[in-house]
GROMACS .gro file of C-alpha atoms in nm:
model
  215
    1MET     CA    1  18.859   7.923  20.061
    2THR     CA    2  19.016   8.261  20.029
    3LEU     CA    3  19.339   8.436  20.122
    4PHE     CA    4  19.341   8.812  20.109
    5ARG     CA    5  19.689   8.947  20.045
    6LEU     CA    6  19.786   9.325  20.086
    7ASP     CA    7  20.135   9.451  19.985
    8ALA     CA    8  20.255   9.791  20.083
    9SER     CA    9  20.600   9.815  19.924
   10ILE     CA   10  20.651  10.085  19.668
   11ARG     CA   11  20.860   9.814  19.461
   12THR     CA   12  20.699   9.547  19.249
   13HIS     CA   13  21.036   9.377  19.173
   14GLY     CA   14  21.332   9.327  19.420
   15SER     CA   15  21.099   9.371  19.722
   16ALA     CA   16  21.206   9.195  20.036
   17SER     CA   17  20.853   9.197  20.180
   18ARG     CA   18  20.702   9.069  19.883
   19GLU     CA   19  20.968   8.779  19.870
   20ILE     CA   20  20.861   8.655  20.218
   21ALA     CA   21  20.489   8.705  20.124
   22ASP     CA   22  20.520   8.507  19.806
   23ILE     CA   23  20.664   8.221  20.018
   24VAL     CA   24  20.374   8.235  20.268
   25GLU     CA   25  20.131   8.246  19.973
   26GLU     CA   26  20.274   7.968  19.789
   27GLU     CA   27  20.259   7.741  20.112
   28TRP     CA   28  19.912   7.846  20.167
   29LEU     CA   29  19.820   7.750  19.809
   30ALA     CA   30  19.983   7.413  19.854
   31SER     CA   31  19.727   7.325  20.111
   32HIS     CA   32  19.446   7.499  19.934
   33PRO     CA   33  19.518   7.406  19.561
   34GLY     CA   34  19.257   7.580  19.321
   35ASP     CA   35  19.140   7.833  19.594
   36THR     CA   36  19.132   8.206  19.571
   37VAL     CA   37  19.396   8.477  19.639
   38GLU     CA   38  19.253   8.830  19.653
   39ARG     CA   39  19.504   9.102  19.634
   40ARG     CA   40  19.533   9.470  19.708
   41HIS     CA   41  19.874   9.648  19.648
   42VAL     CA   42  19.835   9.994  19.842
   43GLY     CA   43  20.198  10.069  19.777
   44VAL     CA   44  20.141  10.087  19.391
   45GLU     CA   45  19.768  10.140  19.364
   46THR     CA   46  19.758  10.408  19.640
   47LEU     CA   47  19.465  10.524  19.821
   48PRO     CA   48  19.416  10.900  19.793
   49ALA     CA   49  19.560  11.103  20.083
   50THR     CA   50  19.233  11.282  20.137
   51LEU     CA   51  19.021  10.972  20.150
   52TRP     CA   52  19.034  10.925  20.532
   53ALA     CA   53  18.934  11.289  20.599
   54ALA     CA   54  18.632  11.255  20.358
   55ALA     CA   55  18.527  10.920  20.531
   56VAL     CA   56  18.547  11.067  20.880
   57SER     CA   57  18.369  11.394  20.790
   58ALA     CA   58  18.094  11.169  20.634
   59GLY     CA   59  18.048  11.000  20.962
   60MET     CA   60  17.950  11.334  21.115
   61THR     CA   61  17.730  11.449  20.841
   62PRO     CA   62  17.369  11.332  20.764
   63ALA     CA   63  17.376  11.093  20.463
   64GLU     CA   64  17.148  11.297  20.254
   65GLU     CA   65  17.413  11.591  20.281
   66HIS     CA   66  17.704  11.379  20.173
   67THR     CA   67  17.916  11.515  19.883
   68ALA     CA   68  18.015  11.286  19.620
   69GLU     CA   69  18.369  11.251  19.768
   70GLN     CA   70  18.214  11.153  20.095
   71ARG     CA   71  17.991  10.889  19.944
   72GLU     CA   72  18.289  10.752  19.756
   73ALA     CA   73  18.505  10.746  20.074
   74VAL     CA   74  18.234  10.561  20.270
   75ALA     CA   75  18.175  10.315  20.003
   76LEU     CA   76  18.541  10.230  19.978
   77ALA     CA   77  18.591  10.197  20.358
   78ALA     CA   78  18.308   9.955  20.341
   79THR     CA   79  18.480   9.756  20.053
   80LEU     CA   80  18.801   9.737  20.247
   81VAL     CA   81  18.637   9.603  20.557
   82ASP     CA   82  18.445   9.360  20.355
   83GLU     CA   83  18.760   9.242  20.190
   84LEU     CA   84  18.904   9.149  20.534
   85ARG     CA   85  18.582   8.999  20.670
   86ALA     CA   86  18.517   8.788  20.370
   87ALA     CA   87  18.864   8.618  20.363
   88ASP     CA   88  18.941   8.299  20.541
   89ALA     CA   89  19.310   8.396  20.603
   90LEU     CA   90  19.508   8.712  20.577
   91LEU     CA   91  19.870   8.813  20.444
   92PHE     CA   92  20.002   9.160  20.498
   93ALA     CA   93  20.342   9.255  20.357
   94VAL     CA   94  20.444   9.595  20.510
   95PRO     CA   95  20.819   9.718  20.510
   96LEU     CA   96  20.958   9.960  20.745
   97TYR     CA   97  21.009  10.296  20.586
   98ASN     CA   98  21.201  10.578  20.742
   99PHE     CA   99  21.172  10.422  21.087
  100GLY     CA  100  20.798  10.412  21.055
  101VAL     CA  101  20.497  10.231  20.906
  102SER     CA  102  20.442  10.286  20.536
  103GLN     CA  103  20.237  10.583  20.453
  104HIS     CA  104  20.024  10.389  20.211
  105PHE     CA  105  19.948  10.111  20.480
  106LYS     CA  106  19.871  10.392  20.726
  107THR     CA  107  19.632  10.551  20.506
  108TYR     CA  108  19.474  10.198  20.460
  109VAL     CA  109  19.437  10.150  20.816
  110ASP     CA  110  19.273  10.496  20.873
  111VAL     CA  111  19.025  10.438  20.615
  112VAL     CA  112  18.951  10.077  20.742
  113LEU     CA  113  18.886  10.239  21.086
  114ALA     CA  114  18.648  10.496  20.926
  115ASP     CA  115  18.403  10.205  20.903
  116PRO     CA  116  18.201  10.149  21.213
  117ARG     CA  117  18.223   9.773  21.184
  118ALA     CA  118  18.604   9.799  21.240
  119THR     CA  119  18.570  10.007  21.575
  120THR     CA  120  18.283   9.862  21.745
  121GLU     CA  121  18.457   9.508  21.808
  122PRO     CA  122  18.780   9.309  21.706
  123PHE     CA  123  18.605   9.255  21.363
  124LEU     CA  124  18.878   9.003  21.276
  125ALA     CA  125  18.872   8.809  21.601
  126GLY     CA  126  19.076   8.482  21.560
  127LYS     CA  127  19.129   8.509  21.192
  128PRO     CA  128  19.462   8.343  21.100
  129THR     CA  129  19.685   8.619  20.975
  130VAL     CA  130  20.057   8.655  20.868
  131LEU     CA  131  20.240   8.979  20.873
  132ALA     CA  132  20.567   8.980  20.669
  133THR     CA  133  20.770   9.301  20.758
  134VAL     CA  134  21.129   9.384  20.677
  135ARG     CA  135  21.388   9.651  20.773
  136GLY     CA  136  21.675   9.775  20.588
  137GLY     CA  137  21.907   9.791  20.897
  138ALA     CA  138  21.926   9.621  21.219
  139TYR     CA  139  21.703   9.737  21.516
  140GLY     CA  140  21.757   9.463  21.777
  141ALA     CA  141  21.848   9.506  22.144
  142GLY     CA  142  22.208   9.637  22.176
  143THR     CA  143  22.218   9.784  21.811
  144PRO     CA  144  22.263  10.160  21.756
  145ARG     CA  145  21.924  10.167  21.610
  146GLU     CA  146  21.741   9.994  21.901
  147GLY     CA  147  21.406  10.135  21.947
  148TRP     CA  148  21.402  10.315  21.614
  149ASP     CA  149  21.150  10.068  21.468
  150HIS     CA  150  20.823  10.251  21.501
  151SER     CA  151  20.643  10.023  21.254
  152THR     CA  152  20.628   9.669  21.384
  153PRO     CA  153  20.487   9.753  21.735
  154TYR     CA  154  20.213   9.960  21.554
  155LEU     CA  155  20.134   9.679  21.320
  156ARG     CA  156  20.103   9.430  21.605
  157ARG     CA  157  19.882   9.679  21.781
  158ILE     CA  158  19.642   9.743  21.499
  159ILE     CA  159  19.627   9.399  21.344
  160GLY     CA  160  19.657   9.186  21.642
  161ASP     CA  161  19.526   9.387  21.937
  162CYS     CA  162  19.270   9.639  21.770
  163TRP     CA  163  19.151   9.405  21.486
  164GLY     CA  164  19.176   9.075  21.694
  165ALA     CA  165  19.362   8.873  21.416
  166ASP     CA  166  19.542   8.563  21.517
  167LEU     CA  167  19.882   8.722  21.417
  168THR     CA  168  20.214   8.549  21.306
  169VAL     CA  169  20.489   8.792  21.237
  170VAL     CA  170  20.777   8.706  21.003
  171GLU     CA  171  21.057   8.948  21.016
  172ARG     CA  172  21.399   9.016  20.821
  173GLU     CA  173  21.643   9.263  20.877
  174PHE     CA  174  21.950   9.384  20.713
  175THR     CA  175  21.773   9.410  20.368
  176LEU     CA  176  22.001   9.695  20.266
  177VAL     CA  177  22.326   9.484  20.302
  178GLY     CA  178  22.493   9.475  19.959
  179VAL     CA  179  22.309   9.784  19.865
  180ASN     CA  180  22.433  10.038  20.113
  181PRO     CA  181  22.818  10.012  20.130
  182ALA     CA  182  22.811  10.128  20.507
  183LEU     CA  183  22.668   9.788  20.589
  184ASP     CA  184  22.927   9.578  20.399
  185ALA     CA  185  23.077   9.451  20.730
  186PHE     CA  186  22.758   9.264  20.785
  187VAL     CA  187  22.720   9.037  20.479
  188ASP     CA  188  22.740   8.706  20.665
  189GLN     CA  189  22.505   8.823  20.928
  190ALA     CA  190  22.251   8.944  20.673
  191ALA     CA  191  22.264   8.613  20.491
  192GLN     CA  192  22.182   8.415  20.791
  193MET     CA  193  21.894   8.673  20.866
  194HIS     CA  194  21.770   8.622  20.511
  195ALA     CA  195  21.775   8.251  20.529
  196GLY     CA  196  21.612   8.253  20.871
  197ALA     CA  197  21.337   8.467  20.742
  198LEU     CA  198  21.256   8.252  20.436
  199GLN     CA  199  21.237   7.923  20.658
  200SER     CA  200  21.015   8.128  20.892
  201ALA     CA  201  20.791   8.225  20.604
  202ARG     CA  202  20.777   7.871  20.494
  203GLU     CA  203  20.672   7.753  20.824
  204ALA     CA  204  20.414   8.038  20.873
  205GLY     CA  205  20.280   7.966  20.536
  206ARG     CA  206  20.207   7.597  20.618
  207ALA     CA  207  20.065   7.702  20.955
  208LEU     CA  208  19.834   7.955  20.786
  209GLY     CA  209  19.712   7.683  20.559
  210ALA     CA  210  19.644   7.450  20.838
  211LEU     CA  211  19.461   7.705  21.035
  212SER     CA  212  19.230   7.832  20.751
  213VAL     CA  213  19.027   7.522  20.679
  214PRO     CA  214  18.646   7.475  20.706
  215SER     CA  215  18.521   7.386  21.050
   0.00000   0.00000   0.00000
């Protein structure tokens, strides 16, 4: 069995999204000892910003006329789709950045969608998937920033609705409490949210392990 994990944080240490994803991964491995975790870290090993344009233009150009850049883009798009299709379970760790989706994950999505297999049908239909997403502030109903999270709805739409994955979302807010002095009044609330997110991660990881078993 194989778990494919993608991280989009620009940090390798102290990342809140990685903390959640690590727990999900640990729980999955507990039920799949010795099995494989394939990884891609688009927040650190970034995809070139020009990759999507090259892949799209290749789709409108006869194969024999492709440039080297177009051939490379088409091949990488196919590789990204192959990684997702080959895995038995998926884990995405994608933080909110500047009220929107990580630019690195957006580039990843665009390149995946340049492969025809990713657009003709929900190519991940029913595949058990966990999304770990975090936000520095609070964006819930009644907060001053309600409606400012333009990442999580997008992630749900792409991974769950467009790609068809059986999606579970684990969320944590107020990750900047203790970092930004303006949020010092919310220490207790942030601690509760943190503990709740870690518990949700454990539950999601166990469920992911139970779902991704041979039929």
